[in-house]
Short mmCIF file of C-alpha atoms in Angstrom, two decimals:
data_model
loop_
_atom_site.label_atom_id
_atom_site.label_comp_id
_atom_site.label_asym_id
_atom_site.label_seq_id
_atom_site.Cartn_x
_atom_site.Cartn_y
_atom_site.Cartn_z
CA SER W 1 -105.90 48.35 174.23
CA LEU W 2 -106.86 44.39 173.68
CA ALA W 3 -102.97 43.80 172.93
CA SER W 4 -100.93 41.52 175.48
CA THR W 5 -97.19 42.44 175.23
CA ALA W 6 -94.36 39.65 174.83
CA ILE W 7 -91.86 39.63 177.67
CA THR W 8 -89.09 37.53 178.32
CA CYS W 9 -88.67 35.08 181.32
CA PHE W 10 -86.43 37.71 182.89
CA THR W 11 -88.69 40.76 183.05
CA ARG W 12 -89.48 42.06 186.24
CA GLY W 13 -92.39 43.95 188.08
CA LEU W 14 -91.01 46.89 188.32
CA ASP W 15 -90.33 46.75 184.31
CA LEU W 16 -93.41 47.09 183.72
CA ARG W 17 -94.59 50.78 183.56
CA LYS W 18 -98.47 50.66 183.82
CA GLU W 19 -100.78 50.07 186.48
CA THR W 20 -102.89 46.97 184.92
CA GLU W 21 -100.72 45.22 181.76
CA ASP W 22 -101.71 42.57 180.15
CA VAL W 23 -98.69 40.93 178.99
CA LEU W 24 -97.31 37.21 177.27
CA CYS W 25 -94.91 34.72 179.13
CA PRO W 26 -92.81 32.20 176.09
CA ALA W 27 -93.04 28.58 176.66
CA ASN W 28 -89.90 26.67 178.95
CA CYS W 29 -88.22 29.25 181.29
CA PRO W 30 -85.47 28.06 182.77
CA LEU W 31 -87.93 27.32 186.94
CA TRP W 32 -84.50 27.94 188.69
CA GLN W 33 -83.49 30.88 187.60
CA PHE W 34 -86.39 32.54 188.20
CA TYR W 35 -86.70 35.19 191.51
CA VAL W 36 -89.66 35.17 192.64
CA PHE W 37 -90.43 37.23 196.41
CA GLY W 38 -93.80 36.53 198.23
CA ASP W 39 -97.29 34.42 197.65
CA GLY W 40 -100.07 36.24 196.11
CA VAL W 41 -98.70 39.38 196.32
CA TYR W 42 -95.60 39.50 195.04
CA ALA W 43 -92.31 42.43 195.44
CA SER W 44 -92.05 44.09 192.02
CA LEU W 45 -88.21 42.83 192.34
CA SER W 46 -90.00 39.17 191.30
CA SER W 47 -89.65 37.48 187.74
CA VAL W 48 -93.50 38.35 186.25
CA CYS W 49 -93.96 34.73 184.80
CA GLY W 50 -91.65 33.24 187.80
CA ALA W 51 -94.79 34.51 190.13
CA ALA W 52 -97.63 33.54 187.41
CA ILE W 53 -96.23 30.06 187.31
CA HIS W 54 -95.60 30.01 191.21
CA SER W 55 -99.48 31.43 191.89
CA GLY W 56 -100.38 28.68 189.14
CA VAL W 57 -102.20 31.79 187.02
CA ILE W 58 -99.77 29.16 183.65
CA THR W 59 -97.66 26.25 183.53
CA ASN W 60 -94.37 26.56 181.89
CA ALA W 61 -96.19 26.58 178.84
CA GLY W 62 -96.41 29.89 179.14
CA GLY W 63 -99.87 32.66 178.09
CA ALA W 64 -100.99 35.42 178.68
CA VAL W 65 -101.51 37.16 181.74
CA ARG W 66 -102.55 40.15 183.52
CA ILE W 67 -100.68 41.82 186.01
CA GLN W 68 -101.79 44.45 188.89
CA THR W 69 -99.23 46.73 190.49
CA LEU W 70 -99.98 47.46 194.24
CA PRO W 71 -97.97 49.31 196.77
CA GLY W 72 -94.99 47.73 199.18
CA GLN W 73 -95.45 45.89 202.12
CA GLU W 74 -93.18 44.26 204.56
CA ASN W 75 -92.07 40.55 205.61
CA TYR W 76 -92.96 38.59 202.14
CA PRO W 77 -93.15 35.34 202.76
CA ALA W 78 -91.32 32.41 201.49
CA VAL W 79 -93.64 29.88 200.08
CA ASN W 80 -92.59 26.73 197.38
CA ALA W 81 -94.99 26.05 194.98
CA ASN W 82 -95.54 24.22 191.35
CA GLY W 83 -92.13 24.30 190.92
CA ILE W 84 -90.40 27.42 192.47
CA GLN W 85 -89.55 28.18 195.77
CA SER W 86 -90.28 32.17 196.48
CA GLN W 87 -87.82 33.88 198.95
CA VAL W 88 -88.94 35.87 201.84
CA LEU W 89 -88.41 39.50 201.51
CA THR W 90 -87.90 42.45 204.62
CA ARG W 91 -89.18 45.06 202.85
CA TRP W 92 -90.22 46.33 198.80
CA ALA W 93 -91.14 49.47 197.51
CA SER W 94 -94.07 48.12 195.57
CA SER W 95 -95.63 44.89 194.66
CA PHE W 96 -98.01 43.45 192.02
CA SER W 97 -100.64 40.62 191.53
CA VAL W 98 -101.20 38.10 188.69
CA THR W 99 -104.77 37.00 187.50
CA ARG W 100 -105.60 35.23 184.03
CA SER W 101 -105.26 37.51 181.30
CA LYS W 102 -109.11 38.40 179.75
CA HIS W 103 -108.44 38.29 176.22
CA THR W 104 -106.40 37.07 173.28
CA ALA W 105 -102.99 37.94 172.66
CA LEU W 106 -102.55 40.02 169.61
CA GLU W 107 -99.73 41.32 170.02
CA ALA W 108 -97.68 37.97 170.59
CA VAL W 109 -94.72 38.66 168.69
CA GLY W 110 -91.16 38.19 170.64
CA ARG W 111 -90.89 41.75 171.29
CA SER W 112 -89.97 42.25 174.79
CA VAL W 113 -90.61 45.09 177.30
CA SER W 114 -87.90 46.98 176.76
CA THR W 115 -89.28 47.60 172.95
CA ALA W 116 -92.60 47.60 173.32
CA ARG W 117 -92.82 51.14 175.02
CA PRO W 118 -95.51 53.20 172.83
CA SER W 119 -94.47 55.22 170.54
CA THR W 120 -95.62 58.91 171.32
CA GLY W 121 -94.27 60.03 167.72
CA LYS W 122 -91.64 62.20 169.30
CA ARG W 123 -87.64 61.28 169.35
CA PRO W 124 -87.15 60.40 173.00
CA LYS W 125 -84.01 62.81 173.92
CA LYS W 126 -81.69 60.10 174.45
CA THR W 127 -78.82 61.98 175.26
CA LEU W 128 -78.96 63.09 178.54
CA ASP W 129 -80.32 59.15 179.67
CA LYS W 130 -77.52 57.60 178.24
CA LYS W 131 -74.53 59.93 180.10
CA ALA W 132 -76.69 58.34 183.58
CA GLY W 133 -76.76 55.53 182.64
CA ASN W 134 -79.46 53.03 184.37
CA LYS W 135 -80.74 54.80 187.34
CA ASP W 136 -82.73 51.85 188.46
CA CYS W 137 -79.04 50.27 188.75
CA LYS W 138 -76.86 51.78 191.93
CA ALA W 139 -73.65 49.47 192.55
CA ASP W 140 -70.29 49.99 192.43
CA ILE W 141 -69.40 46.90 191.86
CA ALA W 142 -65.12 45.28 190.88
CA PHE W 143 -65.20 42.52 188.01
CA LEU W 144 -61.91 39.98 189.38
CA LEU W 145 -60.38 38.26 186.54
CA ASP W 146 -58.92 35.28 186.45
CA GLY W 147 -55.10 36.55 184.72
CA SER W 148 -53.72 32.85 185.89
CA TYR W 149 -51.84 30.17 183.74
CA ASN W 150 -55.63 27.59 184.69
CA ILE W 151 -57.28 30.25 182.39
CA GLY W 152 -54.66 30.84 180.03
CA GLN W 153 -54.38 33.41 176.95
CA ARG W 154 -57.47 32.33 174.87
CA ARG W 155 -59.47 31.22 177.42
CA PHE W 156 -58.78 35.05 179.58
CA ASN W 157 -60.17 36.47 176.02
CA LEU W 158 -63.68 34.86 175.91
CA GLN W 159 -63.80 35.93 179.75
CA LYS W 160 -62.77 40.03 178.71
CA ASN W 161 -65.38 39.60 176.35
CA PHE W 162 -67.76 38.27 178.69
CA VAL W 163 -66.69 40.81 181.54
CA GLY W 164 -67.56 43.55 178.81
CA LYS W 165 -71.40 42.34 177.75
CA VAL W 166 -71.83 42.78 181.14
CA ALA W 167 -70.35 46.00 181.96
CA VAL W 168 -72.52 47.38 178.75
CA MET W 169 -75.89 45.63 179.69
CA LEU W 170 -75.59 47.27 183.07
CA GLY W 171 -75.75 50.18 181.90
CA ILE W 172 -72.83 51.76 183.45
CA GLY W 173 -73.46 55.77 183.86
CA THR W 174 -72.76 58.82 186.15
CA GLU W 175 -76.14 57.98 188.25
CA GLY W 176 -76.11 54.01 187.29
CA PRO W 177 -73.66 51.16 188.05
CA HIS W 178 -69.88 52.31 188.33
CA VAL W 179 -67.73 49.12 187.43
CA GLY W 180 -63.30 48.78 187.83
CA VAL W 181 -61.49 45.77 187.22
CA VAL W 182 -58.58 43.68 189.55
CA GLN W 183 -56.60 41.25 187.37
CA ALA W 184 -55.83 37.66 189.68
CA SER W 185 -52.88 35.94 189.50
CA GLU W 186 -49.41 35.48 191.48
CA HIS W 187 -49.72 39.00 192.85
CA PRO W 188 -53.43 41.03 192.47
CA LYS W 189 -53.30 44.38 190.15
CA ILE W 190 -55.51 46.47 189.54
CA GLU W 191 -56.53 47.55 186.48
CA PHE W 192 -58.91 50.75 186.27
CA TYR W 193 -61.07 51.79 189.29
CA LEU W 194 -64.73 52.78 189.45
CA LYS W 195 -63.59 56.53 189.18
CA ASN W 196 -61.56 56.20 186.24
CA PHE W 197 -64.88 55.57 183.31
CA THR W 198 -68.21 56.60 183.77
CA ALA W 199 -69.51 55.70 179.99
CA ALA W 200 -69.67 52.51 178.94
CA LYS W 201 -67.68 53.03 175.83
CA GLU W 202 -64.63 53.70 177.18
CA VAL W 203 -64.93 50.77 179.94
CA LEU W 204 -65.18 48.34 176.68
CA PHE W 205 -62.05 49.81 175.31
CA ALA W 206 -60.46 49.75 179.23
CA ILE W 207 -61.59 45.78 179.45
CA LYS W 208 -59.64 44.80 175.17
CA GLU W 209 -56.48 46.24 176.45
CA LEU W 210 -55.65 44.04 179.18
CA GLY W 211 -52.94 42.60 179.18
CA PHE W 212 -53.32 38.57 180.09
CA ARG W 213 -50.43 38.27 183.16
CA GLY W 214 -50.22 34.18 184.12
CA GLY W 215 -48.91 33.15 186.99
CA ASN W 216 -50.61 31.09 189.84
CA SER W 217 -54.48 31.66 190.79
CA ASN W 218 -54.65 33.44 194.30
CA THR W 219 -58.18 34.75 193.97
CA GLY W 220 -58.15 34.29 198.12
CA LYS W 221 -55.26 37.08 198.03
CA ALA W 222 -56.63 38.72 195.56
CA LEU W 223 -60.48 39.33 197.17
CA LYS W 224 -58.87 40.27 200.14
CA HIS W 225 -56.60 42.76 198.37
CA THR W 226 -59.93 44.25 196.69
CA ALA W 227 -62.20 44.62 199.29
CA GLN W 228 -59.64 46.48 201.83
CA LYS W 229 -58.34 48.28 199.25
CA PHE W 230 -60.76 48.93 196.12
CA PHE W 231 -63.71 50.65 197.46
CA SER W 232 -62.04 53.53 199.22
CA LEU W 233 -63.54 57.28 198.56
CA GLU W 234 -60.47 58.33 196.75
CA ASN W 235 -61.04 55.97 194.07
CA GLY W 236 -64.30 56.95 192.98
CA ALA W 237 -66.82 54.46 195.47
CA ARG W 238 -69.81 56.12 196.93
CA LYS W 239 -71.41 56.66 200.06
CA GLY W 240 -74.76 54.23 200.56
CA ILE W 241 -74.24 52.48 197.27
CA PRO W 242 -73.67 48.34 197.37
CA LYS W 243 -70.43 47.83 197.22
CA ILE W 244 -69.73 43.97 195.06
CA ILE W 245 -67.18 42.56 193.73
CA VAL W 246 -67.87 39.73 190.75
CA VAL W 247 -65.02 36.92 191.06
CA PHE W 248 -64.23 35.42 187.62
CA LEU W 249 -62.91 31.14 188.94
CA ASP W 250 -61.75 29.46 186.27
CA GLY W 251 -61.21 25.89 187.66
CA TRP W 252 -60.49 26.32 191.23
CA PRO W 253 -58.10 29.18 193.45
CA SER W 254 -54.92 27.86 194.65
CA ASP W 255 -54.97 29.94 197.86
CA ASP W 256 -56.83 30.04 200.93
CA ILE W 257 -60.49 31.80 200.22
CA GLU W 258 -61.94 31.24 203.37
CA GLU W 259 -60.47 34.38 205.44
CA ALA W 260 -61.03 37.28 202.21
CA GLY W 261 -64.41 36.43 202.34
CA ILE W 262 -64.51 37.29 205.78
CA VAL W 263 -62.76 40.59 205.26
CA ALA W 264 -65.32 41.39 202.88
CA ARG W 265 -67.90 40.47 204.87
CA GLU W 266 -66.58 42.63 207.45
CA PHE W 267 -66.34 45.73 204.85
CA GLY W 268 -69.54 45.91 203.54
CA VAL W 269 -68.82 43.83 200.22
CA ASN W 270 -71.07 41.36 198.91
CA VAL W 271 -69.06 38.45 196.95
CA PHE W 272 -70.40 37.06 193.99
CA ILE W 273 -68.08 33.67 192.22
CA VAL W 274 -68.87 33.16 189.04
CA SER W 275 -67.23 29.40 188.55
CA VAL W 276 -66.43 28.38 185.43
CA ALA W 277 -65.07 24.58 184.61
CA LYS W 278 -66.00 22.91 187.69
CA PRO W 279 -62.84 20.83 188.66
CA THR W 280 -63.79 17.35 187.30
CA THR W 281 -64.06 14.14 190.16
CA GLU W 282 -60.29 13.44 189.07
CA GLU W 283 -59.36 17.09 189.77
CA LEU W 284 -61.74 17.44 193.30
CA GLY W 285 -58.13 16.13 194.55
CA MET W 286 -56.31 18.91 193.95
CA VAL W 287 -59.08 21.00 195.77
CA GLN W 288 -57.29 22.63 199.06
CA ASP W 289 -60.79 23.12 200.38
CA ILE W 290 -64.09 21.87 198.07
CA GLY W 291 -66.06 24.61 199.36
CA PHE W 292 -64.84 27.07 197.70
CA VAL W 293 -67.31 28.62 196.46
CA GLU W 294 -69.95 28.92 199.74
CA LYS W 295 -67.17 30.01 201.74
CA ALA W 296 -66.09 33.15 200.21
CA VAL W 297 -69.85 33.96 199.20
CA CYS W 298 -71.55 37.12 200.49
CA ARG W 299 -74.58 34.29 202.08
CA ASN W 300 -74.57 31.00 200.61
CA ASN W 301 -77.82 30.98 200.03
CA GLY W 302 -77.78 30.09 195.87
CA PHE W 303 -78.18 33.69 195.39
CA PHE W 304 -74.52 34.43 195.54
CA SER W 305 -72.98 31.61 193.51
CA TYR W 306 -73.23 31.44 189.38
CA GLN W 307 -72.45 28.34 187.64
CA MET W 308 -70.97 28.25 184.01
CA PRO W 309 -69.80 24.89 181.73
CA THR W 310 -67.32 26.36 179.64
CA TRP W 311 -66.47 30.20 178.20
CA PHE W 312 -68.04 29.42 175.04
CA GLY W 313 -71.14 29.96 174.58
CA THR W 314 -71.63 32.71 177.40
CA THR W 315 -74.63 35.28 176.02
CA LYS W 316 -77.44 33.93 177.68
CA TYR W 317 -75.19 33.95 180.78
CA VAL W 318 -75.20 37.73 180.47
CA LYS W 319 -78.58 39.16 181.16
CA PRO W 320 -79.47 36.79 184.51
CA LEU W 321 -75.90 38.11 186.00
CA VAL W 322 -76.53 41.51 185.44
CA GLN W 323 -80.11 40.88 187.07
CA LYS W 324 -78.31 39.70 190.25
CA LEU W 325 -76.00 42.52 190.41
CA CYS W 326 -78.64 45.05 190.20
CA SER W 327 -81.56 43.28 192.62
CA HIS W 328 -80.24 45.85 195.86
CA GLU W 329 -82.49 44.62 197.61
CA GLN W 330 -80.69 41.01 197.87
CA MET W 331 -77.19 42.66 198.91
CA LEU W 332 -77.03 41.18 202.11
CA CYS W 333 -73.76 42.01 202.95
CA SER W 334 -74.25 45.58 202.59
CA LYS W 335 -74.22 47.60 205.28
CA THR W 336 -76.60 50.45 205.74
CA CYS W 337 -77.92 52.12 209.06
CA TYR W 338 -80.55 49.03 209.51
CA ASN W 339 -77.85 46.41 209.97
CA SER W 340 -75.09 47.93 211.11
CA VAL W 341 -75.86 49.76 214.63
CA ASN W 342 -75.97 49.31 218.13
CA ILE W 343 -79.17 50.46 219.74
CA GLY W 344 -78.40 51.09 223.54
CA PHE W 345 -81.71 52.58 225.19
CA LEU W 346 -81.86 53.71 228.85
CA ILE W 347 -85.02 53.56 230.23
CA ASP W 348 -85.68 56.57 233.27
CA GLY W 349 -88.09 54.02 235.51
CA SER W 350 -88.28 56.88 238.51
CA SER W 351 -91.76 56.55 239.91
CA SER W 352 -92.98 59.66 238.36
CA VAL W 353 -93.20 57.69 235.43
CA GLY W 354 -96.73 54.77 236.56
CA ASP W 355 -97.08 52.11 235.26
CA SER W 356 -99.10 52.87 232.07
CA ASN W 357 -96.25 55.43 230.59
CA PHE W 358 -93.76 52.97 230.92
CA ARG W 359 -95.91 50.57 229.33
CA LEU W 360 -96.08 53.46 225.98
CA VAL W 361 -92.11 54.01 226.60
CA LEU W 362 -91.61 50.42 226.20
CA GLU W 363 -93.56 50.48 222.55
CA PHE W 364 -91.72 53.13 221.63
CA ILE W 365 -88.92 51.22 222.24
CA SER W 366 -90.28 48.10 220.00
CA ASN W 367 -91.64 50.60 217.43
CA VAL W 368 -87.88 51.72 216.63
CA ALA W 369 -85.93 48.11 217.62
CA LYS W 370 -88.20 47.18 214.49
CA ALA W 371 -87.19 48.84 211.94
CA PHE W 372 -83.76 47.14 212.11
CA GLU W 373 -82.64 44.07 210.91
CA ILE W 374 -81.10 42.53 214.19
CA SER W 375 -78.66 39.41 213.69
CA ASP W 376 -75.24 37.81 214.93
CA ILE W 377 -74.36 40.07 211.95
CA GLY W 378 -76.18 42.72 212.04
CA SER W 379 -77.20 45.21 213.96
CA LYS W 380 -77.75 44.68 217.80
CA ILE W 381 -79.47 46.06 220.43
CA ALA W 382 -79.52 46.60 224.41
CA ALA W 383 -81.70 48.25 227.75
CA VAL W 384 -81.13 49.19 230.74
CA GLN W 385 -83.36 50.54 233.10
CA PHE W 386 -82.57 52.97 235.82
CA THR W 387 -83.08 55.66 239.38
CA TYR W 388 -81.19 56.22 242.09
CA ASP W 389 -79.95 52.54 240.76
CA GLN W 390 -79.34 51.07 237.24
CA ARG W 391 -80.42 47.57 235.86
CA THR W 392 -79.17 45.78 232.62
CA GLU W 393 -82.43 44.31 231.32
CA PHE W 394 -80.25 43.07 228.53
CA SER W 395 -76.94 43.93 226.72
CA PHE W 396 -76.17 43.84 222.67
CA THR W 397 -74.97 40.36 222.85
CA ASP W 398 -77.94 38.72 224.45
CA TYR W 399 -80.52 38.29 222.04
CA THR W 400 -79.76 38.31 218.56
CA THR W 401 -82.86 37.89 216.31
CA LYS W 402 -85.63 40.60 216.07
CA GLU W 403 -88.56 38.02 218.25
CA LYS W 404 -85.84 37.60 220.87
CA VAL W 405 -85.45 41.33 221.17
CA LEU W 406 -89.10 42.93 221.01
CA SER W 407 -89.90 40.30 223.18
CA ALA W 408 -87.77 41.18 225.75
CA ILE W 409 -88.60 44.06 225.53
CA ARG W 410 -92.02 43.79 226.56
CA ASN W 411 -91.08 41.56 229.71
CA ILE W 412 -89.24 44.56 230.93
CA ARG W 413 -90.68 45.15 234.74
CA TYR W 414 -91.00 49.16 236.10
CA MET W 415 -88.73 49.47 239.40
CA SER W 416 -89.43 52.72 240.35
CA GLY W 417 -87.02 55.52 242.44
CA GLY W 418 -85.61 58.51 242.30
CA THR W 419 -83.41 59.96 238.90
CA ALA W 420 -79.75 59.68 238.89
CA THR W 421 -79.71 59.84 234.77
CA GLY W 422 -75.67 60.70 234.86
CA ASP W 423 -74.73 57.72 236.94
CA ALA W 424 -77.06 55.79 234.21
CA ILE W 425 -75.12 57.45 231.63
CA SER W 426 -71.61 56.62 233.20
CA PHE W 427 -72.68 53.59 233.77
CA THR W 428 -74.08 52.13 230.27
CA THR W 429 -71.29 53.78 228.51
CA ARG W 430 -68.79 51.37 230.04
CA ASN W 431 -71.05 48.21 231.06
CA VAL W 432 -73.05 48.50 227.84
CA PHE W 433 -71.26 50.06 225.40
CA GLY W 434 -67.55 49.60 226.61
CA PRO W 435 -67.51 45.24 225.00
CA MET W 436 -68.37 46.57 221.91
CA LYS W 437 -66.56 49.42 221.03
CA ASP W 438 -63.98 47.87 218.95
CA GLY W 439 -66.72 45.82 217.08
CA PRO W 440 -67.91 47.49 213.41
CA ASN W 441 -71.05 48.86 213.83
CA LYS W 442 -71.65 52.00 214.97
CA ASN W 443 -73.01 52.68 218.50
CA PHE W 444 -76.17 54.83 219.32
CA LEU W 445 -77.75 55.78 222.54
CA ILE W 446 -81.26 57.03 223.12
CA VAL W 447 -81.77 58.06 226.90
CA LEU W 448 -85.57 58.61 228.21
CA THR W 449 -86.15 60.61 230.24
CA ASP W 450 -89.54 62.64 232.07
CA GLY W 451 -87.66 64.41 234.26
CA GLN W 452 -85.08 66.10 236.03
CA SER W 453 -82.10 64.40 237.13
CA TYR W 454 -80.48 64.61 240.58
CA ASP W 455 -76.86 64.41 239.16
CA ASP W 456 -74.66 66.06 236.58
CA VAL W 457 -75.50 64.79 232.63
CA ARG W 458 -73.24 66.87 230.29
CA GLY W 459 -69.60 65.41 232.31
CA PRO W 460 -71.03 61.44 231.29
CA ALA W 461 -72.49 62.53 228.12
CA ALA W 462 -69.48 64.14 226.50
CA ALA W 463 -67.48 61.22 227.99
CA ALA W 464 -70.58 58.67 226.11
CA GLN W 465 -69.97 61.15 222.75
CA LYS W 466 -66.00 60.56 223.30
CA ALA W 467 -66.14 57.35 223.38
CA GLY W 468 -68.18 56.84 220.19
CA ILE W 469 -71.44 57.08 221.23
CA THR W 470 -73.94 59.31 219.15
CA ILE W 471 -76.86 60.14 221.52
CA PHE W 472 -80.45 60.93 221.39
CA SER W 473 -82.51 62.60 223.96
CA VAL W 474 -86.23 62.08 224.38
CA GLY W 475 -87.15 63.62 226.94
CA VAL W 476 -91.50 63.51 228.32
CA ALA W 477 -93.88 65.76 230.73
CA TRP W 478 -91.32 67.37 233.16
CA ALA W 479 -87.74 66.63 231.39
CA PRO W 480 -85.88 70.28 231.67
CA LEU W 481 -84.65 71.33 227.36
CA ASP W 482 -81.47 71.90 228.81
CA ASP W 483 -81.00 68.70 230.44
CA LEU W 484 -82.16 67.12 227.20
CA LYS W 485 -79.36 69.55 224.93
CA ASP W 486 -76.54 68.79 227.30
CA MET W 487 -76.99 65.26 226.45
CA ALA W 488 -77.74 65.06 222.78
CA SER W 489 -74.97 64.80 220.44
CA GLU W 490 -73.86 67.60 217.85
CA PRO W 491 -75.91 69.42 216.05
CA ARG W 492 -77.97 69.29 219.44
CA GLU W 493 -81.10 70.14 218.10
CA SER W 494 -81.61 67.31 215.74
CA HIS W 495 -80.58 64.81 218.33
CA THR W 496 -82.98 66.59 220.84
CA PHE W 497 -87.00 65.37 220.66
CA PHE W 498 -89.34 66.25 223.34
CA THR W 499 -93.34 65.82 223.97
CA ARG W 500 -95.64 67.36 226.43
CA GLU W 501 -97.12 63.55 226.82
CA PHE W 502 -96.20 59.84 226.60
CA THR W 503 -98.93 59.32 224.05
CA GLY W 504 -96.33 61.68 221.54
CA LEU W 505 -93.96 59.18 222.01
CA GLU W 506 -95.61 57.64 218.66
CA GLN W 507 -95.30 60.20 216.55
CA MET W 508 -91.36 60.50 217.48
CA VAL W 509 -90.85 56.81 216.05
CA PRO W 510 -89.66 57.99 212.43
CA ASP W 511 -87.63 60.61 213.40
CA VAL W 512 -85.67 58.85 215.41
CA ILE W 513 -85.25 56.86 212.83
CA ARG W 514 -84.20 58.95 210.37
CA GLY W 515 -82.18 60.27 212.89
CA ILE W 516 -79.93 57.33 212.95
CA CYS W 517 -79.90 56.92 209.67
CA LYS W 518 -78.70 59.91 208.65
CA ASP W 519 -76.21 59.33 211.86
CA PHE W 520 -74.90 56.88 209.81
CA LEU W 521 -74.27 57.93 206.39
CA ASP W 522 -72.64 61.06 207.55
CA SER W 523 -69.80 59.14 209.89
CA LYS W 524 -69.81 56.58 206.95
CA GLN W 525 -65.97 56.12 205.09
#
């Protein structure tokens, strides 16, 4: 068609359905509300009009642009251009580029994309989808309402209306977001859990029925209680889906919120703070910790804090908040297999491997390590090389960035010698995994060997597994299958890998990563 579809300031690339689409951006979008990831090629999570302004195709006066869908990529860069700071994104499934539209906008009637779907003549089957909800927004969300005397009965009701609108726009459903509500006052009260309702209508009704409690705004206490108790499987939390707490705060908390923020992060919960009526200059003296917002949010990067001046006229704040809550990739505090594992590599340095094959082993290790989000609070990597002897190349706490880990792997020098795999497993369990045993991450050991061990591997492997370490064995060339199976965790078939040639290691990388992630998900509470 020759017509452009009018879209809103908040339409994202992934909201558009065609390979190439001509759209019309409105004028005067608030630049600070744009989320843009990348430069030139943008992750489809990005706002379309934001990307168009960022790339210089239009100004904030709006205009027609052409969007071209592109494949996903890794490492979208952060670049400041034309008043918009784009953000970094590690990986995303699809992208788009923006160019000037070739023709005039005929259809510039303020219809938003969602209503501008082409009509097929048949009435769409609505009933199925309504129950399922918005499948693109998988999240388990606790709304932590302010029920203190700070807010008072009247504003408490306005807060309920706002939360109701957010709940409706989220698209609650069996396969979409699930929500529950906790009220913070003197003592926290869980009003309803994730499992209680799966339809927006029921949730709305339950929110309307909430009674105002009054008392001090012990938000810290309520946040800690919610992080620890709300998201259990028996209360309806789902495996592998982001856990989110949206804290509503009128004014400021009357207790300490910093510790609660730490607990929430440890539990893998993403905390957002919506602050309303920030303390005035005169009031600041009464606030025990002025930095309460940045101490409680998941990350102090601007994404997790949200401000509304008052509880009146909040409708325009609903949609941007919903878009944040549905931005799966931005939930930096969620525990995923990529950011919550310790992977130790046990590397055979015996003389049968040889120099050039040893390089291929290191390349394999790098490629596995590269897939994970390595940081002081994320995943960690360690490496031990063994012959008859063992040498810790680096431990889990030595390097906390991916660059440093990869450079440490490149710098491992080949030892050359005998093969005592059993001893090496015991050494690694004790010295490398020992210090990590009470940490939050799940432990994995990948044993790489090309031959028969001179000692028993079965006992040391069983002891390692008993200590909570999952073992994958990767054998090359002359490594006997019995040894490999004896070392591997159950089910042994899926934890044992073998290749005749060292060059075959490269093909195993995705399977090993997938194996780690599967085990991680299966083990998750």
